[in-house]
mmCIF file of C-alpha atoms in Angstrom:
data_model
loop_
_atom_site.group_PDB
_atom_site.id
_atom_site.type_symbol
_atom_site.label_atom_id
_atom_site.label_comp_id
_atom_site.label_asym_id
_atom_site.label_seq_id
_atom_site.Cartn_x
_atom_site.Cartn_y
_atom_site.Cartn_z
ATOM 1 C CA MET A 56 -0.670 62.021 -42.966
ATOM 2 C CA SER A 57 -4.250 63.358 -43.192
ATOM 3 C CA PRO A 58 -6.169 64.159 -39.972
ATOM 4 C CA GLU A 59 -8.499 61.197 -40.658
ATOM 5 C CA ALA A 60 -5.608 58.805 -41.180
ATOM 6 C CA PHE A 61 -3.970 60.117 -38.000
ATOM 7 C CA GLY A 62 -7.221 59.543 -36.068
ATOM 8 C CA TRP A 63 -7.520 55.971 -37.368
ATOM 9 C CA TRP A 64 -3.848 55.302 -36.787
ATOM 10 C CA ILE A 65 -3.787 56.344 -33.128
ATOM 11 C CA ARG A 66 -7.009 54.480 -32.357
ATOM 12 C CA ILE A 67 -5.652 51.257 -33.859
ATOM 13 C CA HIS A 68 -2.402 51.915 -31.974
ATOM 14 C CA ALA A 69 -4.301 52.211 -28.661
ATOM 15 C CA GLN A 70 -6.491 49.147 -29.297
ATOM 16 C CA LEU A 71 -3.491 46.989 -30.199
ATOM 17 C CA ALA A 72 -1.611 48.140 -27.108
ATOM 18 C CA THR A 73 -4.600 47.317 -24.866
ATOM 19 C CA LEU A 74 -4.932 43.863 -26.411
ATOM 20 C CA ALA A 75 -1.181 43.301 -26.052
ATOM 21 C CA LEU A 76 -1.279 44.189 -22.352
ATOM 22 C CA ALA A 77 -4.164 41.783 -21.757
ATOM 23 C CA LEU A 78 -2.130 39.029 -23.443
ATOM 24 C CA VAL A 79 1.071 39.825 -21.529
ATOM 25 C CA LEU A 80 -0.833 39.530 -18.239
ATOM 26 C CA HIS A 81 -1.408 35.812 -18.915
ATOM 27 C CA PRO A 82 2.282 34.721 -18.733
ATOM 28 C CA VAL A 83 2.830 37.133 -15.828
ATOM 29 C CA LEU A 84 0.211 35.205 -13.841
ATOM 30 C CA THR A 85 0.881 31.667 -15.066
ATOM 31 C CA LEU A 86 4.658 31.834 -14.641
ATOM 32 C CA ARG A 87 4.048 32.557 -10.952
ATOM 33 C CA ALA A 88 1.356 29.934 -10.476
ATOM 34 C CA ARG A 89 2.888 26.982 -12.374
ATOM 35 C CA ARG A 90 6.209 25.170 -12.316
ATOM 36 C CA LYS A 91 6.520 25.021 -16.100
ATOM 37 C CA ALA A 92 5.708 27.192 -19.084
ATOM 38 C CA THR A 93 2.828 25.703 -21.085
ATOM 39 C CA ARG A 94 2.196 26.138 -24.804
ATOM 40 C CA TRP A 95 -0.362 28.841 -23.991
ATOM 41 C CA THR A 96 2.120 30.696 -21.813
ATOM 42 C CA HIS A 97 4.570 30.833 -24.734
ATOM 43 C CA LEU A 98 1.820 31.784 -27.152
ATOM 44 C CA THR A 99 0.429 34.672 -25.098
ATOM 45 C CA ALA A 100 3.912 35.944 -24.204
ATOM 46 C CA GLU A 101 5.007 35.974 -27.848
ATOM 47 C CA LEU A 102 1.711 37.268 -29.225
ATOM 48 C CA GLY A 103 1.588 39.948 -26.514
ATOM 49 C CA ALA A 104 5.164 41.032 -27.228
ATOM 50 C CA GLY A 105 4.480 41.020 -30.981
ATOM 51 C CA LEU A 106 1.349 43.117 -30.618
ATOM 52 C CA LEU A 107 3.098 45.525 -28.257
ATOM 53 C CA LEU A 108 5.875 45.918 -30.833
ATOM 54 C CA ALA A 109 3.267 46.481 -33.556
ATOM 55 C CA ALA A 110 1.518 49.104 -31.404
ATOM 56 C CA THR A 111 4.879 50.771 -30.740
ATOM 57 C CA ALA A 112 5.689 50.757 -34.454
ATOM 58 C CA LEU A 113 2.323 52.392 -35.244
ATOM 59 C CA GLY A 114 3.088 54.967 -32.538
ATOM 60 C CA TRP A 115 6.480 55.681 -34.125
ATOM 61 C CA ILE A 116 4.827 56.217 -37.511
ATOM 62 C CA ALA A 117 2.219 58.611 -36.059
ATOM 63 C CA TYR A 118 4.751 60.416 -33.855
ATOM 64 C CA GLY A 119 6.113 62.575 -36.703
ATOM 65 C CA THR A 120 2.638 63.897 -37.525
ATOM 66 C CA TYR A 121 1.847 64.383 -33.834
ATOM 67 C CA ARG A 122 5.025 66.406 -33.382
ATOM 68 C CA ALA A 123 4.403 68.613 -36.411
ATOM 69 C CA ARG A 124 0.606 69.010 -36.356
ATOM 70 C CA VAL A 125 -0.851 68.203 -32.944
ATOM 71 C CA LYS A 126 1.799 69.086 -30.365
ATOM 72 C CA PRO A 127 2.041 72.877 -31.007
ATOM 73 C CA ALA A 128 -1.728 73.460 -30.594
ATOM 74 C CA LEU A 129 -1.939 71.045 -27.670
ATOM 75 C CA TRP A 130 0.897 72.909 -25.966
ATOM 76 C CA LEU A 131 -1.095 76.155 -26.044
ATOM 77 C CA GLY A 132 -4.174 74.659 -24.414
ATOM 78 C CA HIS A 133 -2.857 71.728 -22.393
ATOM 79 C CA PRO A 134 0.889 71.928 -21.688
ATOM 80 C CA ALA A 135 0.614 69.214 -19.016
ATOM 81 C CA ALA A 136 -0.809 66.806 -21.622
ATOM 82 C CA VAL A 137 2.187 67.438 -23.907
ATOM 83 C CA LEU A 138 4.632 66.623 -21.116
ATOM 84 C CA ARG A 139 2.694 63.504 -20.130
ATOM 85 C CA PHE A 140 2.638 62.428 -23.780
ATOM 86 C CA GLU A 141 6.451 62.475 -23.898
ATOM 87 C CA THR A 142 6.589 60.403 -20.698
ATOM 88 C CA LYS A 143 4.141 57.961 -22.294
ATOM 89 C CA GLU A 144 6.430 57.566 -25.308
ATOM 90 C CA HIS A 145 9.428 56.860 -23.076
ATOM 91 C CA LEU A 146 7.538 54.261 -21.026
ATOM 92 C CA ALA A 147 6.027 52.624 -24.108
ATOM 93 C CA ALA A 148 9.441 52.111 -25.729
ATOM 94 C CA MET A 149 10.706 50.589 -22.465
ATOM 95 C CA ALA A 150 7.638 48.326 -22.177
ATOM 96 C CA ALA A 151 8.097 47.025 -25.734
ATOM 97 C CA ALA A 152 11.774 46.209 -25.065
ATOM 98 C CA MET A 153 10.900 44.410 -21.822
ATOM 99 C CA ALA A 154 8.068 42.420 -23.442
ATOM 100 C CA LEU A 155 10.252 41.295 -26.346
ATOM 101 C CA GLY A 156 13.103 40.386 -23.987
ATOM 102 C CA GLY A 157 10.728 38.483 -21.702
ATOM 103 C CA ALA A 158 9.045 36.486 -24.468
ATOM 104 C CA LEU A 159 12.356 35.526 -26.089
ATOM 105 C CA THR A 160 13.977 34.688 -22.742
ATOM 106 C CA LEU A 161 11.040 32.395 -22.003
ATOM 107 C CA ARG A 162 11.437 30.738 -25.400
ATOM 108 C CA VAL A 163 15.163 29.983 -25.018
ATOM 109 C CA ALA A 164 15.302 29.160 -21.272
ATOM 110 C CA HIS A 165 11.861 27.891 -20.263
ATOM 111 C CA ARG A 166 13.298 24.614 -18.928
ATOM 112 C CA SER A 167 15.252 26.268 -16.120
ATOM 113 C CA PRO A 168 13.582 27.954 -13.118
ATOM 114 C CA ALA A 169 16.094 30.823 -13.372
ATOM 115 C CA GLY A 170 15.198 31.371 -17.031
ATOM 116 C CA ARG A 171 11.489 31.445 -16.216
ATOM 117 C CA GLU A 172 12.137 33.904 -13.365
ATOM 118 C CA ALA A 173 14.110 36.187 -15.685
ATOM 119 C CA ALA A 174 11.342 36.026 -18.291
ATOM 120 C CA TRP A 175 8.693 36.658 -15.646
ATOM 121 C CA ILE A 176 10.309 39.803 -14.255
ATOM 122 C CA GLN A 177 10.710 41.270 -17.751
ATOM 123 C CA LEU A 178 7.093 40.514 -18.643
ATOM 124 C CA LEU A 179 5.895 41.937 -15.320
ATOM 125 C CA LEU A 180 7.850 45.155 -15.917
ATOM 126 C CA ALA A 181 6.513 45.300 -19.492
ATOM 127 C CA PHE A 182 2.978 44.999 -18.154
ATOM 128 C CA GLY A 183 3.518 47.653 -15.460
ATOM 129 C CA LEU A 184 5.219 50.125 -17.797
ATOM 130 C CA GLY A 185 2.613 49.458 -20.487
ATOM 131 C CA LEU A 186 -0.207 50.058 -18.026
ATOM 132 C CA LEU A 187 1.319 53.393 -16.984
ATOM 133 C CA ALA A 188 1.818 54.352 -20.636
ATOM 134 C CA GLY A 189 -1.803 53.416 -21.389
ATOM 135 C CA GLY A 190 -3.060 55.508 -18.466
ATOM 136 C CA LEU A 191 -1.065 58.487 -19.695
ATOM 137 C CA GLY A 192 -2.419 57.859 -23.194
ATOM 138 C CA ILE A 193 -5.984 58.078 -21.893
ATOM 139 C CA PHE A 194 -5.115 61.329 -20.116
ATOM 140 C CA VAL A 195 -3.579 62.837 -23.272
ATOM 141 C CA GLY A 196 -6.426 61.548 -25.458
ATOM 142 C CA GLY A 197 -8.914 63.324 -23.192
ATOM 143 C CA SER A 198 -7.148 66.641 -23.850
ATOM 144 C CA ALA A 199 -6.167 66.183 -27.509
ATOM 145 C CA GLN A 200 -9.697 66.206 -28.905
ATOM 146 C CA PRO A 201 -11.626 68.858 -30.863
ATOM 147 C CA GLY A 202 -13.561 70.210 -27.870
ATOM 148 C CA TRP A 203 -16.779 72.148 -28.143
ATOM 149 C CA MET B 79 29.313 20.354 -15.680
ATOM 150 C CA THR B 80 26.471 22.061 -17.539
ATOM 151 C CA SER B 81 22.994 20.879 -16.648
ATOM 152 C CA SER B 82 20.676 20.337 -19.620
ATOM 153 C CA ARG B 83 18.299 22.851 -18.032
ATOM 154 C CA ASP B 84 20.995 25.554 -18.182
ATOM 155 C CA ARG B 85 21.785 25.017 -21.858
ATOM 156 C CA GLY B 86 19.886 28.114 -22.982
ATOM 157 C CA ALA B 87 21.124 30.238 -20.075
ATOM 158 C CA PRO B 88 23.755 32.301 -21.978
ATOM 159 C CA ALA B 89 21.224 33.230 -24.673
ATOM 160 C CA ALA B 90 18.612 34.033 -22.018
ATOM 161 C CA LEU B 91 21.123 36.191 -20.154
ATOM 162 C CA GLY B 92 21.976 37.976 -23.414
ATOM 163 C CA LEU B 93 18.290 38.685 -24.045
ATOM 164 C CA THR B 94 17.638 39.819 -20.472
ATOM 165 C CA LEU B 95 20.678 42.095 -20.553
ATOM 166 C CA ALA B 96 19.659 43.434 -23.961
ATOM 167 C CA SER B 97 16.189 44.506 -22.789
ATOM 168 C CA THR B 98 17.664 46.043 -19.617
ATOM 169 C CA VAL B 99 20.400 47.863 -21.543
ATOM 170 C CA PHE B 100 17.783 49.210 -23.971
ATOM 171 C CA VAL B 101 15.935 50.838 -21.067
ATOM 172 C CA ALA B 102 19.127 52.104 -19.415
ATOM 173 C CA SER B 103 20.573 53.463 -22.657
ATOM 174 C CA TYR B 104 17.333 55.179 -23.667
ATOM 175 C CA ALA B 105 16.922 56.836 -20.254
ATOM 176 C CA ALA B 106 20.617 57.794 -20.042
ATOM 177 C CA GLN B 107 20.450 59.477 -23.446
ATOM 178 C CA ARG B 108 17.336 61.433 -22.456
ATOM 179 C CA LEU B 109 18.806 62.462 -19.098
ATOM 180 C CA TRP B 110 22.113 63.431 -20.679
ATOM 181 C CA SER B 111 20.302 65.567 -23.215
ATOM 182 C CA ALA B 112 18.290 67.267 -20.436
ATOM 183 C CA LEU B 113 21.407 67.813 -18.278
ATOM 184 C CA ARG B 114 23.453 69.225 -21.140
ATOM 185 C CA GLY B 115 20.692 71.706 -21.879
ATOM 186 C CA GLU B 116 18.480 71.652 -24.923
ATOM 187 C CA PRO B 117 16.646 74.370 -26.866
ATOM 188 C CA ASP B 118 13.001 74.988 -26.057
ATOM 189 C CA TRP B 119 11.125 72.985 -28.713
ATOM 190 C CA THR B 120 8.509 75.777 -29.069
ATOM 191 C CA GLU B 121 11.300 77.916 -30.572
ATOM 192 C CA ILE B 122 12.328 75.290 -33.137
ATOM 193 C CA ILE B 123 10.681 75.766 -36.532
ATOM 194 C CA VAL B 124 12.305 72.895 -38.415
ATOM 195 C CA SER B 125 14.566 70.107 -37.152
ATOM 196 C CA ALA B 126 16.638 67.694 -39.220
ATOM 197 C CA HIS B 127 15.864 64.707 -36.994
ATOM 198 C CA THR B 128 13.497 63.536 -34.280
ATOM 199 C CA PRO B 129 15.420 62.831 -31.045
ATOM 200 C CA TYR B 130 12.947 60.095 -30.031
ATOM 201 C CA TYR B 131 13.785 58.003 -33.104
ATOM 202 C CA TRP B 132 17.516 58.488 -32.610
ATOM 203 C CA ARG B 133 17.347 57.521 -28.940
ATOM 204 C CA CYS B 134 15.436 54.341 -29.752
ATOM 205 C CA ALA B 135 17.831 53.430 -32.574
ATOM 206 C CA ILE B 136 20.970 53.989 -30.487
ATOM 207 C CA ALA B 137 19.471 52.134 -27.499
ATOM 208 C CA LEU B 138 18.588 49.223 -29.801
ATOM 209 C CA LEU B 139 22.112 49.107 -31.209
ATOM 210 C CA GLN B 140 23.726 49.155 -27.765
ATOM 211 C CA ALA B 141 21.272 46.582 -26.414
ATOM 212 C CA GLY B 142 21.993 44.261 -29.350
ATOM 213 C CA LEU B 143 25.753 44.553 -28.912
ATOM 214 C CA VAL B 144 25.657 43.919 -25.157
ATOM 215 C CA GLY B 145 23.237 41.022 -25.635
ATOM 216 C CA ILE B 146 25.413 39.335 -28.279
ATOM 217 C CA VAL B 147 28.617 39.749 -26.230
ATOM 218 C CA ALA B 148 26.899 38.353 -23.104
ATOM 219 C CA ALA B 149 25.348 35.424 -24.975
ATOM 220 C CA LEU B 150 28.607 34.449 -26.650
ATOM 221 C CA GLY B 151 31.032 35.226 -23.858
ATOM 222 C CA THR B 152 29.334 33.805 -20.763
ATOM 223 C CA SER B 153 29.505 30.234 -19.496
ATOM 224 C CA SER B 154 26.268 28.376 -18.782
ATOM 225 C CA GLU B 155 27.012 28.270 -15.036
ATOM 226 C CA LEU B 156 27.698 31.995 -14.796
ATOM 227 C CA ALA B 157 24.677 32.821 -16.937
ATOM 228 C CA ALA B 158 22.398 30.599 -14.822
ATOM 229 C CA THR B 159 23.665 32.324 -11.659
ATOM 230 C CA ALA B 160 23.115 35.794 -13.137
ATOM 231 C CA LEU B 161 19.615 34.818 -14.317
ATOM 232 C CA ARG B 162 18.725 33.578 -10.836
ATOM 233 C CA PHE B 163 19.205 37.139 -9.584
ATOM 234 C CA ALA B 164 17.400 38.773 -12.540
ATOM 235 C CA PRO B 165 14.292 39.516 -10.415
ATOM 236 C CA VAL B 166 16.608 41.770 -8.386
ATOM 237 C CA TRP B 167 18.923 43.453 -10.879
ATOM 238 C CA VAL B 168 16.476 43.974 -13.751
ATOM 239 C CA PRO B 169 13.942 46.041 -11.730
ATOM 240 C CA ALA B 170 16.831 47.730 -9.873
ATOM 241 C CA VAL B 171 17.850 49.225 -13.242
ATOM 242 C CA VAL B 172 14.469 49.606 -14.942
ATOM 243 C CA ILE B 173 12.294 51.119 -12.182
ATOM 244 C CA PRO B 174 14.576 54.102 -11.351
ATOM 245 C CA MET B 175 15.020 54.766 -15.087
ATOM 246 C CA ALA B 176 11.240 54.731 -15.638
ATOM 247 C CA LEU B 177 10.723 57.071 -12.685
ATOM 248 C CA ALA B 178 13.384 59.395 -14.093
ATOM 249 C CA MET B 179 11.421 59.519 -17.350
ATOM 250 C CA ALA B 180 8.355 60.714 -15.449
ATOM 251 C CA ALA B 181 10.461 63.515 -13.978
ATOM 252 C CA VAL B 182 12.073 64.425 -17.338
ATOM 253 C CA PRO B 183 9.412 64.177 -20.048
#
């Protein structure tokens, strides 16, 4: 992957993840406030989970290049950023799994209160883990830049 | 008797367990690797595989298997009961695992 492609790739990855988190917040709030899951709740849960999976997939594709080309130099100047980056990857994978589980649980069991509760907790955890991963991403992005 | 509302409960339990097992399996693999001792990555010139990809793939496989077994092997009543307590047991597994990942990058 060229440096330009890598730059594009990780920016698209970050934008998609931000959009996905904004979407996932909708079912997190509405499943608490309402007694049933509306069409919009399903839509935002599924779209949010899909976008989070897409962002994770883009991250997986860029990870090989990061590991080979970016990580060694980053380690020399900002070792803390390298460690935080690994934590971000762990949390992002967990967030994607939780979001997918939550959206699908909502789809198959939205009629029962217990099903909606189970979906809600997964989506809430996906949002929380995703937010932490995004914060770490901002921290790493601030260090992994050309500098002058 | 199964209530019509609980009809999707076994599948929902399978999905909830699958996402929780993914997190637990991923974190357990990372912690096991750290406990067992691993070479300093700055001393590795070339590696045949990327541990991150392997961890995700194995966690996905285990999550899928557990999810399928739970969805097929649980009654609607049992699944509905387990789902009722999901707001307790899901974060009880996920939050400590996520915190462990902050401690072991």
